[in-house]
């Protein structure tokens, strides 16, 4: 079998969290292609192409008993993320479950942790961002080698309007459609980048922002290219950010008495964040996002992906990353 592992690099025993998500599946494929011995800890039976063990990551005893089973591992790779970003979910998964795996992994001999984080933690205003940052801090202080990868937008989070536009509806943008920009990265390009972190010594003990190939893209540019791929004239509907502010304010007020509306208020705050903040490197000196300072990797662009979805060669797996 031909391996994608660099010459001279040795195979490792790798423990993977979050292996059933789209990024996790891509990362597992890349790790296996490099000849590593991969074991995935999952919440329910799933086909990953590698060994799987069903574990309750929120229970330290289950992680040790059902996950590690007294065996030794070299590397922990975590693509784990909360499904909703709501406070209880975020602190349970983005923080406590990660801490449980970190402690169990260290006891099992893990010496290097590769963590998939998010670039939005640079400007933390939301519960899930604070939870991710809290775990990043624990990982850095753990004494283990670490590689923290903070990607920009994923293709799946920018694919929610393909069917909408196909049905003849306008593309929704906030403001004039140029309030934000990102360098979206594909699942496979990010999976390969994460897998390569095992052997890239220059990525050890670093926090690494990463985006996909090409220039930064605004929502308006996304819409214009999508219409072009469909052979149609661009049509946009402009949504004022003030509308989101009003929704957040109303839901936050009502949420003081109705818990379900408090959750909706947090989801509205998450939506507003992504409508107004770029997924690029933030310059702390100026407070501005810097596309040129945002590294790029990989080969597939968002518009390559749009074309594949339109041709029926790819499915837009949005799941809990739906924005519209």
CSV table of C-alpha atoms in Angstrom, one decimal:
chain,number,residue,atom,x,y,z
A,1,UNK,CA,0.0,0.0,0.0
A,2,UNK,CA,1.3,3.4,-1.0
A,3,UNK,CA,1.3,5.9,1.9
A,4,UNK,CA,1.0,9.7,1.8
A,5,UNK,CA,3.2,9.9,4.9
A,6,UNK,CA,6.4,11.9,4.4
A,7,UNK,CA,9.6,10.0,3.9
A,8,UNK,CA,11.3,9.1,7.2
A,9,UNK,CA,8.1,9.7,9.3
A,10,UNK,CA,6.9,6.9,11.4
A,11,UNK,CA,3.3,5.7,11.8
A,12,UNK,CA,1.6,6.7,15.1
A,13,UNK,CA,-1.3,5.4,17.1
A,14,UNK,CA,-3.8,8.2,16.8
A,15,UNK,CA,-6.9,8.8,18.9
A,16,UNK,CA,-9.5,10.9,17.0
A,17,UNK,CA,-12.5,12.8,18.4
A,18,UNK,CA,-15.2,14.2,16.3
A,19,UNK,CA,-14.7,11.6,13.6
A,20,UNK,CA,-18.3,11.5,12.3
A,21,UNK,CA,-18.4,15.2,11.3
A,22,UNK,CA,-17.5,16.2,7.8
A,23,UNK,CA,-14.1,17.6,8.8
A,24,UNK,CA,-13.5,14.6,11.1
A,25,UNK,CA,-14.2,12.2,8.3
A,26,UNK,CA,-11.8,14.0,6.0
A,27,UNK,CA,-9.2,14.0,8.7
A,28,UNK,CA,-9.5,10.3,9.4
A,29,UNK,CA,-9.1,9.6,5.7
A,30,UNK,CA,-6.0,11.7,5.6
A,31,UNK,CA,-4.5,10.1,8.7
A,32,UNK,CA,-5.2,6.6,7.4
A,33,UNK,CA,-3.7,7.5,4.0
A,34,UNK,CA,-0.5,8.4,5.8
A,35,UNK,CA,-0.3,4.9,7.4
A,36,UNK,CA,-1.3,5.9,10.9
A,37,UNK,CA,-3.2,3.4,13.2
A,38,UNK,CA,-6.4,5.4,13.9
A,39,UNK,CA,-9.0,4.7,16.6
A,40,UNK,CA,-12.1,6.9,16.6
A,41,UNK,CA,-14.1,7.6,19.8
A,42,UNK,CA,-17.7,8.1,18.8
A,43,UNK,CA,-21.1,8.6,20.5
A,44,UNK,CA,-23.0,6.1,18.5
A,45,UNK,CA,-22.2,3.3,16.0
A,46,UNK,CA,-20.7,4.8,12.8
A,47,UNK,CA,-18.6,3.8,9.8
A,48,UNK,CA,-15.3,5.6,9.8
A,49,UNK,CA,-13.2,3.2,7.8
A,50,UNK,CA,-11.1,2.7,11.0
A,51,UNK,CA,-11.5,1.2,14.5
A,52,UNK,CA,-14.3,2.9,16.4
A,53,UNK,CA,-15.2,2.8,20.1
A,54,UNK,CA,-18.5,4.1,21.5
A,55,UNK,CA,-17.8,6.5,24.4
A,56,UNK,CA,-19.5,9.1,26.5
A,57,UNK,CA,-17.0,11.9,26.2
A,58,UNK,CA,-18.7,13.9,29.0
A,59,UNK,CA,-17.9,11.0,31.4
A,60,UNK,CA,-14.2,10.6,32.3
A,61,UNK,CA,-14.8,7.0,33.4
A,62,UNK,CA,-16.3,6.1,30.0
A,63,UNK,CA,-13.4,7.8,28.2
A,64,UNK,CA,-10.9,5.7,30.1
A,65,UNK,CA,-12.9,2.4,30.2
A,66,UNK,CA,-14.6,2.4,26.9
A,67,UNK,CA,-12.2,4.5,24.8
A,68,UNK,CA,-8.6,3.9,25.8
A,69,UNK,CA,-9.1,0.5,27.4
A,70,UNK,CA,-5.7,0.6,29.1
A,71,UNK,CA,-3.9,0.9,25.8
A,72,UNK,CA,-1.2,3.5,24.8
A,73,UNK,CA,-1.5,6.1,22.1
A,74,UNK,CA,0.9,8.6,20.6
A,75,UNK,CA,-1.3,11.5,19.3
A,76,UNK,CA,-4.8,12.9,20.1
A,77,UNK,CA,-6.5,14.6,17.2
A,78,UNK,CA,-9.7,16.4,18.1
A,79,UNK,CA,-12.2,17.7,15.5
A,80,UNK,CA,-14.8,17.8,18.3
A,81,UNK,CA,-17.3,20.7,18.3
A,82,UNK,CA,-20.6,21.4,20.0
A,83,UNK,CA,-23.6,21.0,17.6
A,84,UNK,CA,-25.5,24.2,18.5
A,85,UNK,CA,-23.0,26.6,20.1
A,86,UNK,CA,-25.6,27.2,22.9
A,87,UNK,CA,-23.9,27.7,26.3
A,88,UNK,CA,-24.7,24.4,28.0
A,89,UNK,CA,-23.8,22.4,24.8
A,90,UNK,CA,-20.6,24.5,24.3
A,91,UNK,CA,-19.2,24.1,27.8
A,92,UNK,CA,-20.1,20.4,27.9
A,93,UNK,CA,-18.5,19.6,24.6
A,94,UNK,CA,-16.1,22.3,23.5
A,95,UNK,CA,-14.6,22.4,27.0
A,96,UNK,CA,-15.4,19.6,29.5
A,97,UNK,CA,-15.4,16.7,27.0
A,98,UNK,CA,-12.1,18.0,25.5
A,99,UNK,CA,-10.6,18.2,29.0
A,100,UNK,CA,-11.7,14.7,29.8
A,101,UNK,CA,-10.0,13.4,26.6
A,102,UNK,CA,-6.9,15.4,27.2
A,103,UNK,CA,-6.4,14.0,30.7
A,104,UNK,CA,-7.2,10.4,29.6
A,105,UNK,CA,-4.9,10.8,26.6
A,106,UNK,CA,-2.0,12.0,28.6
A,107,UNK,CA,-2.4,9.0,31.0
A,108,UNK,CA,-2.3,6.8,27.9
A,109,UNK,CA,1.0,8.1,26.7
A,110,UNK,CA,-0.2,10.8,24.3
A,111,UNK,CA,2.6,13.4,23.7
A,112,UNK,CA,1.1,15.6,21.0
A,113,UNK,CA,-2.4,17.0,20.6
A,114,UNK,CA,-3.8,18.4,17.3
A,115,UNK,CA,-6.8,20.6,18.0
A,116,UNK,CA,-9.3,21.9,15.5
A,117,UNK,CA,-10.5,25.2,16.9
A,118,UNK,CA,-12.0,28.2,15.0
A,119,UNK,CA,-10.7,31.5,13.8
A,120,UNK,CA,-13.6,33.4,15.4
A,121,UNK,CA,-12.2,32.9,18.9
A,122,UNK,CA,-9.9,35.8,18.1
A,123,UNK,CA,-12.8,38.1,19.0
A,124,UNK,CA,-14.8,36.1,21.6
A,125,UNK,CA,-18.3,37.4,22.2
A,126,UNK,CA,-20.2,34.1,22.3
A,127,UNK,CA,-20.4,31.2,24.8
A,128,UNK,CA,-18.9,28.6,22.5
A,129,UNK,CA,-15.9,30.9,21.7
A,130,UNK,CA,-15.2,31.3,25.4
A,131,UNK,CA,-15.5,27.5,25.9
A,132,UNK,CA,-13.0,26.9,23.0
A,133,UNK,CA,-10.6,29.4,24.4
A,134,UNK,CA,-10.8,27.9,27.8
A,135,UNK,CA,-9.8,24.5,26.5
A,136,UNK,CA,-7.0,26.0,24.3
A,137,UNK,CA,-5.6,27.6,27.5
A,138,UNK,CA,-5.7,24.2,29.3
A,139,UNK,CA,-4.1,22.4,26.4
A,140,UNK,CA,-1.3,25.0,26.2
A,141,UNK,CA,-0.7,24.7,29.9
A,142,UNK,CA,-0.7,20.9,29.9
A,143,UNK,CA,2.9,20.4,29.1
A,144,UNK,CA,2.2,18.3,26.0
A,145,UNK,CA,3.1,19.3,22.5
A,146,UNK,CA,0.2,21.0,20.9
A,147,UNK,CA,-0.9,22.3,17.5
A,148,UNK,CA,-4.0,24.4,17.5
A,149,UNK,CA,-5.5,25.0,14.1
A,150,UNK,CA,-8.0,27.8,13.6
A,151,UNK,CA,-9.6,27.5,10.2
A,152,UNK,CA,-11.8,30.2,8.5
A,153,UNK,CA,-15.2,29.4,7.0
A,154,UNK,CA,-16.1,25.9,5.8
A,155,UNK,CA,-17.8,25.2,2.5
A,156,UNK,CA,-20.8,23.7,4.2
A,157,UNK,CA,-21.5,26.9,6.2
A,158,UNK,CA,-21.5,28.9,2.9
A,159,UNK,CA,-23.8,26.5,0.9
A,160,UNK,CA,-27.2,27.3,2.4
A,161,UNK,CA,-28.4,29.4,-0.5
A,162,UNK,CA,-27.6,27.2,-3.5
A,163,UNK,CA,-31.0,25.6,-3.6
A,164,UNK,CA,-32.6,29.0,-2.8
A,165,UNK,CA,-31.0,30.6,-5.8
A,166,UNK,CA,-31.8,27.5,-8.0
A,167,UNK,CA,-35.5,28.0,-7.1
A,168,UNK,CA,-35.3,31.5,-8.5
A,169,UNK,CA,-35.1,33.4,-5.3
A,170,UNK,CA,-32.6,36.3,-4.6
A,171,UNK,CA,-29.3,35.8,-2.7
A,172,UNK,CA,-29.6,37.1,0.8
A,173,UNK,CA,-26.8,39.5,2.0
A,174,UNK,CA,-26.5,41.6,5.1
A,175,UNK,CA,-25.9,45.3,4.5
A,176,UNK,CA,-24.4,45.7,1.0
A,177,UNK,CA,-22.9,42.2,1.0
A,178,UNK,CA,-19.3,43.4,1.6
A,179,UNK,CA,-19.4,43.7,5.4
A,180,UNK,CA,-17.4,40.5,5.9
A,181,UNK,CA,-15.0,38.3,4.0
A,182,UNK,CA,-13.4,34.9,4.5
A,183,UNK,CA,-11.0,32.4,2.9
A,184,UNK,CA,-13.2,29.2,2.9
A,185,UNK,CA,-11.4,25.9,3.1
A,186,UNK,CA,-12.7,22.4,1.9
A,187,UNK,CA,-13.1,19.5,4.2
A,188,UNK,CA,-10.4,17.5,2.4
A,189,UNK,CA,-7.9,20.3,2.3
A,190,UNK,CA,-8.4,20.9,6.0
A,191,UNK,CA,-8.2,17.2,6.8
A,192,UNK,CA,-4.9,16.9,5.0
A,193,UNK,CA,-3.5,20.0,6.8
A,194,UNK,CA,-4.5,18.5,10.2
A,195,UNK,CA,-3.0,15.1,9.4
A,196,UNK,CA,0.2,16.8,8.2
A,197,UNK,CA,0.5,18.5,11.6
A,198,UNK,CA,1.7,15.1,13.1
A,199,UNK,CA,5.0,15.3,11.1
A,200,UNK,CA,5.4,19.1,10.6
A,201,UNK,CA,7.8,20.1,13.4
A,202,UNK,CA,7.3,23.8,12.5
A,203,UNK,CA,3.7,23.5,13.6
A,204,UNK,CA,4.4,22.3,17.1
A,205,UNK,CA,3.4,24.5,20.0
A,206,UNK,CA,1.8,27.0,17.8
A,207,UNK,CA,-1.7,28.5,17.1
A,208,UNK,CA,-2.2,28.4,13.4
A,209,UNK,CA,-4.9,30.3,11.5
A,210,UNK,CA,-5.6,28.7,8.1
A,211,UNK,CA,-7.8,29.4,5.1
A,212,UNK,CA,-8.3,27.9,1.6
A,213,UNK,CA,-6.7,29.0,-1.7
A,214,UNK,CA,-7.3,32.3,-3.4
A,215,UNK,CA,-8.3,35.7,-2.3
A,216,UNK,CA,-10.7,36.5,0.5
A,217,UNK,CA,-14.4,36.3,-0.7
A,218,UNK,CA,-17.3,38.5,0.4
A,219,UNK,CA,-20.9,37.3,0.5
A,220,UNK,CA,-21.7,39.4,-2.5
A,221,UNK,CA,-18.9,37.8,-4.5
A,222,UNK,CA,-20.3,34.4,-3.4
A,223,UNK,CA,-23.7,35.3,-4.8
A,224,UNK,CA,-22.4,36.7,-8.0
A,225,UNK,CA,-20.4,33.6,-8.8
A,226,UNK,CA,-23.3,31.3,-7.8
A,227,UNK,CA,-25.6,33.1,-10.3
A,228,UNK,CA,-22.9,32.9,-13.0
A,229,UNK,CA,-22.6,29.2,-12.5
A,230,UNK,CA,-26.3,28.8,-12.9
A,231,UNK,CA,-26.3,31.1,-16.0
A,232,UNK,CA,-28.6,33.7,-14.4
A,233,UNK,CA,-28.5,37.5,-13.7
A,234,UNK,CA,-27.5,38.3,-10.1
A,235,UNK,CA,-30.4,39.2,-7.8
A,236,UNK,CA,-29.8,40.2,-4.1
A,237,UNK,CA,-32.0,40.9,-1.2
A,238,UNK,CA,-30.3,43.2,1.3
A,239,UNK,CA,-31.1,42.5,5.0
A,240,UNK,CA,-30.2,45.3,7.4
A,241,UNK,CA,-28.1,44.4,10.4
A,242,UNK,CA,-30.5,46.4,12.5
A,243,UNK,CA,-33.1,43.7,11.9
A,244,UNK,CA,-30.9,41.2,13.6
A,245,UNK,CA,-30.3,43.6,16.5
A,246,UNK,CA,-34.0,43.9,17.0
A,247,UNK,CA,-34.5,40.2,16.9
A,248,UNK,CA,-31.7,39.7,19.5
A,249,UNK,CA,-33.2,42.4,21.7
A,250,UNK,CA,-36.7,41.0,21.7
A,251,UNK,CA,-35.7,37.3,22.2
A,252,UNK,CA,-33.3,38.3,25.0
A,253,UNK,CA,-36.0,40.2,26.8
A,254,UNK,CA,-38.6,37.4,26.4
A,255,UNK,CA,-35.9,34.8,27.2
A,256,UNK,CA,-35.8,36.1,30.8
A,257,UNK,CA,-39.1,34.3,31.4
A,258,UNK,CA,-39.1,31.6,28.6
A,259,UNK,CA,-35.9,29.4,28.5
A,260,UNK,CA,-36.6,28.3,24.9
A,261,UNK,CA,-36.5,31.9,23.8
A,262,UNK,CA,-33.3,32.5,25.6
A,263,UNK,CA,-31.8,29.7,23.5
A,264,UNK,CA,-33.2,31.3,20.3
A,265,UNK,CA,-31.6,34.6,21.4
A,266,UNK,CA,-28.2,33.0,21.6
A,267,UNK,CA,-28.7,31.5,18.2
A,268,UNK,CA,-29.6,35.0,16.9
A,269,UNK,CA,-26.5,36.4,18.5
A,270,UNK,CA,-24.4,33.7,16.7
A,271,UNK,CA,-26.1,34.7,13.4
A,272,UNK,CA,-25.4,38.3,13.9
A,273,UNK,CA,-21.8,37.6,14.7
A,274,UNK,CA,-21.3,35.8,11.4
A,275,UNK,CA,-23.2,38.5,9.6
A,276,UNK,CA,-20.9,41.2,10.8
A,277,UNK,CA,-17.4,39.6,11.5
A,278,UNK,CA,-15.0,38.4,8.9
A,279,UNK,CA,-13.4,35.0,9.3
A,280,UNK,CA,-9.8,36.3,8.7
A,281,UNK,CA,-6.8,37.0,10.9
A,282,UNK,CA,-7.6,39.9,13.2
A,283,UNK,CA,-4.8,42.5,13.6
A,284,UNK,CA,-4.8,43.3,17.4
A,285,UNK,CA,-3.1,46.6,16.8
A,286,UNK,CA,-5.7,48.0,14.5
A,287,UNK,CA,-8.7,45.8,15.3
A,288,UNK,CA,-9.2,45.1,11.6
A,289,UNK,CA,-9.3,41.8,9.7
A,290,UNK,CA,-6.3,41.2,7.4
A,291,UNK,CA,-6.8,39.0,4.4
A,292,UNK,CA,-3.1,39.2,3.5
A,293,UNK,CA,-2.1,37.9,6.9
A,294,UNK,CA,-4.5,34.9,6.7
A,295,UNK,CA,-2.5,31.9,5.4
A,296,UNK,CA,-3.9,29.8,2.6
A,297,UNK,CA,-3.6,26.1,1.9
A,298,UNK,CA,-5.1,23.4,-0.4
A,299,UNK,CA,-6.4,23.4,-3.9
A,300,UNK,CA,-10.2,23.4,-4.0
A,301,UNK,CA,-12.0,26.8,-4.0
A,302,UNK,CA,-15.5,27.5,-2.8
A,303,UNK,CA,-16.6,28.1,-6.4
A,304,UNK,CA,-15.1,24.7,-7.5
A,305,UNK,CA,-17.4,23.2,-4.8
A,306,UNK,CA,-20.4,25.2,-5.9
A,307,UNK,CA,-19.9,23.9,-9.4
A,308,UNK,CA,-19.7,20.3,-8.2
A,309,UNK,CA,-22.9,20.7,-6.2
A,310,UNK,CA,-24.7,22.2,-9.2
A,311,UNK,CA,-23.5,19.3,-11.4
A,312,UNK,CA,-24.7,16.8,-8.8
A,313,UNK,CA,-21.2,15.6,-8.0
A,314,UNK,CA,-21.3,16.7,-4.4
A,315,UNK,CA,-24.0,17.2,-1.7
A,316,UNK,CA,-24.1,20.3,0.4
A,317,UNK,CA,-23.9,18.8,3.9
A,318,UNK,CA,-25.0,21.6,6.1
A,319,UNK,CA,-26.3,20.0,9.3
A,320,UNK,CA,-26.0,22.3,12.3
A,321,UNK,CA,-23.8,24.8,10.3
A,322,UNK,CA,-26.9,26.1,8.5
A,323,UNK,CA,-27.0,29.9,8.5
A,324,UNK,CA,-30.0,30.6,6.3
